Short mmCIF file of C-alpha atoms in Angstrom, two decimals:
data_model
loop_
_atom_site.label_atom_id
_atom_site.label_comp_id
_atom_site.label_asym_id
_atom_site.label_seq_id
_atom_site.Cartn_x
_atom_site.Cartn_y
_atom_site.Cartn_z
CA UNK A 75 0.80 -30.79 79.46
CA UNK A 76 4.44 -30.54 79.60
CA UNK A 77 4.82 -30.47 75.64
CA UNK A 78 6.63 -32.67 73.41
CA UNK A 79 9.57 -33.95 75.91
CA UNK A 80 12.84 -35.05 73.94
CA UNK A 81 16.06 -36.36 75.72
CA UNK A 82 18.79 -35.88 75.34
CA UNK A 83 19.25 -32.60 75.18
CA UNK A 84 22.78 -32.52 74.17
CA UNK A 85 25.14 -35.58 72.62
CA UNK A 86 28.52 -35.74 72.10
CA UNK A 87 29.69 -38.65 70.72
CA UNK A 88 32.31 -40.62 68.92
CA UNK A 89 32.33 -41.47 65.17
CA UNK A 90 31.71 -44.97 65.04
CA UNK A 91 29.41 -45.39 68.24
CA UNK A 92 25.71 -45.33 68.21
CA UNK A 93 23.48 -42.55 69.06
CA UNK A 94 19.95 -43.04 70.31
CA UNK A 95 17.39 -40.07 70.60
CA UNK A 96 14.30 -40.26 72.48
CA UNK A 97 10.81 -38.49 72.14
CA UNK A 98 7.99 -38.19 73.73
CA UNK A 99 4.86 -36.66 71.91
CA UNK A 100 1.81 -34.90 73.75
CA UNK A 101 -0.82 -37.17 74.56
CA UNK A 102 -3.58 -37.59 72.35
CA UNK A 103 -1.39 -36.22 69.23
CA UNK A 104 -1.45 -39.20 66.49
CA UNK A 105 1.43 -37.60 64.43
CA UNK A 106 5.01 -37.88 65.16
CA UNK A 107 7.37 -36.22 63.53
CA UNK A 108 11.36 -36.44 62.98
CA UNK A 109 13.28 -33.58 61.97
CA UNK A 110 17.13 -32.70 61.39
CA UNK A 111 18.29 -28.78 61.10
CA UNK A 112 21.63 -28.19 59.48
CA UNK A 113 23.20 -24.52 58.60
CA UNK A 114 23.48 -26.01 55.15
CA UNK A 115 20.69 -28.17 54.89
CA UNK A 116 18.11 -26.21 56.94
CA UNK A 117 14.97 -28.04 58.31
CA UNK A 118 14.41 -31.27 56.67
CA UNK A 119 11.95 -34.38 57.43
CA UNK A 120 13.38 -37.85 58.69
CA UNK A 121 10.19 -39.81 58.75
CA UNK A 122 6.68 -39.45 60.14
CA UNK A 123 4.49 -41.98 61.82
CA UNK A 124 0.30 -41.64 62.03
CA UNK A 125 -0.67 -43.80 64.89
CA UNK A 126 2.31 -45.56 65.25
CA UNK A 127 2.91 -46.49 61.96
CA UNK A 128 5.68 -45.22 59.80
CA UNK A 129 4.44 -43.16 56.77
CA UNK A 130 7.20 -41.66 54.91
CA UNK A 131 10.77 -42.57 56.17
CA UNK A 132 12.35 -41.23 52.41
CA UNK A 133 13.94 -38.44 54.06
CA UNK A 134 16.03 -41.08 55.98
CA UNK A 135 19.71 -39.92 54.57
CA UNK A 136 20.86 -43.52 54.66
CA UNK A 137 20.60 -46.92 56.00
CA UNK A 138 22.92 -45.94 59.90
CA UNK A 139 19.08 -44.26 60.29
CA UNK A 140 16.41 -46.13 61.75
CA UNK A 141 13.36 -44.44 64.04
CA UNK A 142 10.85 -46.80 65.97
CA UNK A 143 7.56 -45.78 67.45
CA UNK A 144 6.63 -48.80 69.97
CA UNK A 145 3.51 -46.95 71.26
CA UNK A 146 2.18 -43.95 71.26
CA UNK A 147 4.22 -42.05 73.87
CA UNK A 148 7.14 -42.89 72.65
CA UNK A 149 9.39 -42.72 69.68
CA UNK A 150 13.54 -43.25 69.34
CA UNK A 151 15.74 -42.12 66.24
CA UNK A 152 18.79 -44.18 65.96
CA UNK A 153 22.14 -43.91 64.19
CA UNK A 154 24.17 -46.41 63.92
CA UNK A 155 27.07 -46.02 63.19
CA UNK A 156 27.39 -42.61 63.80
CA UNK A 157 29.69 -40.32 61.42
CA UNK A 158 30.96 -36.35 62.05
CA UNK A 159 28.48 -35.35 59.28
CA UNK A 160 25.58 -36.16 61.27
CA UNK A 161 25.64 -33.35 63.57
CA UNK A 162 22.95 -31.25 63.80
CA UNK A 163 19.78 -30.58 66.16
CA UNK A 164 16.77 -33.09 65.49
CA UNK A 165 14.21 -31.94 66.09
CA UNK A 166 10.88 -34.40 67.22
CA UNK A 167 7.27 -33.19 66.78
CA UNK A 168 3.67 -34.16 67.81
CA UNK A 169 0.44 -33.25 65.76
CA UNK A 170 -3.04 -34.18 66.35
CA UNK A 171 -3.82 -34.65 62.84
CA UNK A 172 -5.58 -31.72 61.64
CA UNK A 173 -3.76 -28.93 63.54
CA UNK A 174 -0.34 -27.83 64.04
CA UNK A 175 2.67 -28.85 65.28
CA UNK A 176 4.62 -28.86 68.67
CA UNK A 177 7.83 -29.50 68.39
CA UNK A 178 10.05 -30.29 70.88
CA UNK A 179 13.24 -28.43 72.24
CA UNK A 180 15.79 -30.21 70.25
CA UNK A 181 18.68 -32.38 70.77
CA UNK A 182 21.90 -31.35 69.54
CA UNK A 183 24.16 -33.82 68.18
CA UNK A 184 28.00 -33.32 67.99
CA UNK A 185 30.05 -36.78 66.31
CA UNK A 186 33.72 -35.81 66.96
CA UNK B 216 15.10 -25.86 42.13
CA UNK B 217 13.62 -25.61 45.89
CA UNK B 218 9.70 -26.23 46.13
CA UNK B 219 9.53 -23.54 48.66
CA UNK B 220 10.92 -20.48 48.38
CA UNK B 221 11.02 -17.90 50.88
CA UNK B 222 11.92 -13.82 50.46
CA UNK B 223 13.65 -11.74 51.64
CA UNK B 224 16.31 -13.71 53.30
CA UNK B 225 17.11 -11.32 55.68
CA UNK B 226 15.32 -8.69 57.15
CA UNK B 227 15.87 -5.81 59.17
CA UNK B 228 12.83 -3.34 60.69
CA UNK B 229 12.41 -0.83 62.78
CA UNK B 230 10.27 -1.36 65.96
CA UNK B 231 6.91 -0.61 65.20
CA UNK B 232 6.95 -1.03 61.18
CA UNK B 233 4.61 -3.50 59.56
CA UNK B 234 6.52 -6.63 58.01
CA UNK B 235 5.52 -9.23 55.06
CA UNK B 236 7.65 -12.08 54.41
CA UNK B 237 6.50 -13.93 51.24
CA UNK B 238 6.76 -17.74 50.38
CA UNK B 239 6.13 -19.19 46.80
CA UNK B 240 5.66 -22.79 46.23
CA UNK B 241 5.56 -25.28 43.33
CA UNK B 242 3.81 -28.01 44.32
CA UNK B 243 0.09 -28.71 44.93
CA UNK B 244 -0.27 -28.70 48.82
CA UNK B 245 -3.10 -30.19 51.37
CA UNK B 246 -1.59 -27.50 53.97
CA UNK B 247 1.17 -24.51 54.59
CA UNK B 248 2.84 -23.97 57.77
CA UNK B 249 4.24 -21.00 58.94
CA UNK B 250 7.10 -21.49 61.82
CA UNK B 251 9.08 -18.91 63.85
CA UNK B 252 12.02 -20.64 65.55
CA UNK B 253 13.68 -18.39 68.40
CA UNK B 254 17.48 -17.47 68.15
CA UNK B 255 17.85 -20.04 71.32
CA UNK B 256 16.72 -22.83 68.80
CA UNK B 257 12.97 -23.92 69.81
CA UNK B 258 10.46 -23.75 67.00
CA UNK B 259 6.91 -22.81 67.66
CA UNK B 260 4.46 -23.42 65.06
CA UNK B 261 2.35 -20.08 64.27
CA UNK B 262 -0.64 -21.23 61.45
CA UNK B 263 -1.02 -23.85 59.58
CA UNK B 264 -3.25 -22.89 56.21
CA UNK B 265 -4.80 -24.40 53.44
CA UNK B 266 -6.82 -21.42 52.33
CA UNK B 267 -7.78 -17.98 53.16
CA UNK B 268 -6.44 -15.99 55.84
CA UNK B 269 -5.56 -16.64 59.65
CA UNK B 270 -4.94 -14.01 62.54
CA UNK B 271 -3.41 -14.16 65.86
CA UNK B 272 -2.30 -11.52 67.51
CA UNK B 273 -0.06 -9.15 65.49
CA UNK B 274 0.33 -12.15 63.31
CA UNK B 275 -1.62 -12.33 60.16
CA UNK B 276 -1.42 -15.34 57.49
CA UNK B 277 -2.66 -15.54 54.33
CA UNK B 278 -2.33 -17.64 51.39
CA UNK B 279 -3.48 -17.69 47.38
CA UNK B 280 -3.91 -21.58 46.21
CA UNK B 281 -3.85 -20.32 42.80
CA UNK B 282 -1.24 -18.21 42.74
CA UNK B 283 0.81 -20.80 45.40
CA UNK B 284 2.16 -18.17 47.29
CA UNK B 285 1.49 -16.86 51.29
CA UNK B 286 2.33 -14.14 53.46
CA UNK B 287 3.49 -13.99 57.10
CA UNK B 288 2.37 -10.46 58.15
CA UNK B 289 3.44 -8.90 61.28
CA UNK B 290 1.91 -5.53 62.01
CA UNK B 291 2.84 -3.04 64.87
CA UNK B 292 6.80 -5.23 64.94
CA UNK B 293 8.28 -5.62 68.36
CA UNK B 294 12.15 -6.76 69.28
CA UNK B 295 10.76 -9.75 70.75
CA UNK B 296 9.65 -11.08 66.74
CA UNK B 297 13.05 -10.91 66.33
CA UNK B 298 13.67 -14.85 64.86
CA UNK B 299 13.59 -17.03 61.97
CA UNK B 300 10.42 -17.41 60.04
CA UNK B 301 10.49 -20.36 57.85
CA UNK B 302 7.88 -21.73 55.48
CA UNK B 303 6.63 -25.01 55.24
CA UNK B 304 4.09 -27.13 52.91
CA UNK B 305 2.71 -30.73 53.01
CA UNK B 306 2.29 -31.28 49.33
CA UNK B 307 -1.17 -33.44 47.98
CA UNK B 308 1.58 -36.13 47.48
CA UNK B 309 1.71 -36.30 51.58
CA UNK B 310 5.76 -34.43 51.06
CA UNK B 311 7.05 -32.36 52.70
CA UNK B 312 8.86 -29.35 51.77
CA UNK B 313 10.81 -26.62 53.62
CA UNK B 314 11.88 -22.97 52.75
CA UNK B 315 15.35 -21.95 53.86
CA UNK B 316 13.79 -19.23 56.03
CA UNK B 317 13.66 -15.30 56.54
CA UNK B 318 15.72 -14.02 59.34
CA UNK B 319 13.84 -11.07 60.69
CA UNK B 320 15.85 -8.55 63.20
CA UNK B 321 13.03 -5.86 65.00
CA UNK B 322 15.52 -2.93 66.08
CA UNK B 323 13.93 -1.19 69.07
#
């Protein structure tokens, strides 16, 4: 199993344009799981899904933030539009429920 | 307030010693999570608890429900533990709560 696979791995963007982040969980986990790492802020959680299904999106910082799971290999975090103080690595993870996390390697977002 | 809080900040040992980083909590929790994230950014989760004790390795967990508090031992510390340990719970409430983390630095 090649782990929980997010793309891309770096971002550089402009404020204003919109940033999509991909993930793809292990197979067979039926927890996703988006996180954003700050210096400031440390590890916090976006929004979860259990079988698809969104859970608990309050950790959403604001409205530009929306996350979609169409199936269960698949997940995308979205910001739109994107703003300098959204920089930071997100983080996605997989879970099978019961046991612990994977997380993938990160994609680090620069707005400029 | 935080709901997790994690000591000491910072930590420096020398190879070999036996390390304890503590977290406290507030909240009533359905499970703890310890994490270790690597200075070249990945995070690896190391135990996820809800009561009692867990070993792997050098790596030793335990946690109090009572008292709301856990440990992250490491015995015999190597350079390679070098990394940030943080503390995590998923609260009854289905929450979840970070602690700001422990940097540890294993000096050979």
């Amino acid at each position: 199993d090649a782990g929980v696979i997010q793309s891309p791995r770096h971002e550089v963007t402009e404020m204003g344009q919109e940033v999509t982040l991909r993930c793809k969980p292990i197979s067979g986990h039926n927890s996703l799981f988006w996180y954003r790492q700050t210096m400031m802020r440390g590890l916090e959680l976006l929004i979860y899904f259990n079988n698809n299904v969104p859970i608990d999106d309050s950790g959403m910082p604001e409205d530009r933030f929306s996350a979609k799971m169409p199936n269960a290999s698949f997940s995308t975090l979205k910001i739109q539009p994107s703003e300098p103080r959204d920089s930071a690595v997100y983080f996605c993870a997989s879970s099978p429920g019961l046991g612990g996390y994977t997380f993938g390697s990160g994609t680090r977002l620069t707005v400029v | 307030k935080n709901e997790v809080e994690q000591s000491p900040q910072n930590l420096t040992a020398q190879e070999g010693e036996f390390i304890t980083i503590n977290c406290s909590y507030s909240v009533g929790i359905s499970a703890l999570h310890w994490l270790q994230q690597h200075p070249g950014g990945g995070i690896v989760s190391l135990f996820m608890l809800s009561s009692g004790k867990k070993k792997h390795g050098r790596l030793i967990a335990t946690i109090n429900i009572q008292e709301k508090h856990s440990s992250l031992h490491i015995t015999a510390s190597h350079p390679r533990d070098s990394a940030v340990y943080i503390c995590a719970v998923r609260s009854t409430g289905n929450q979840f709560y970070f602690g700001t983390g422990t940097s540890l630095t294993v000096i050979p």
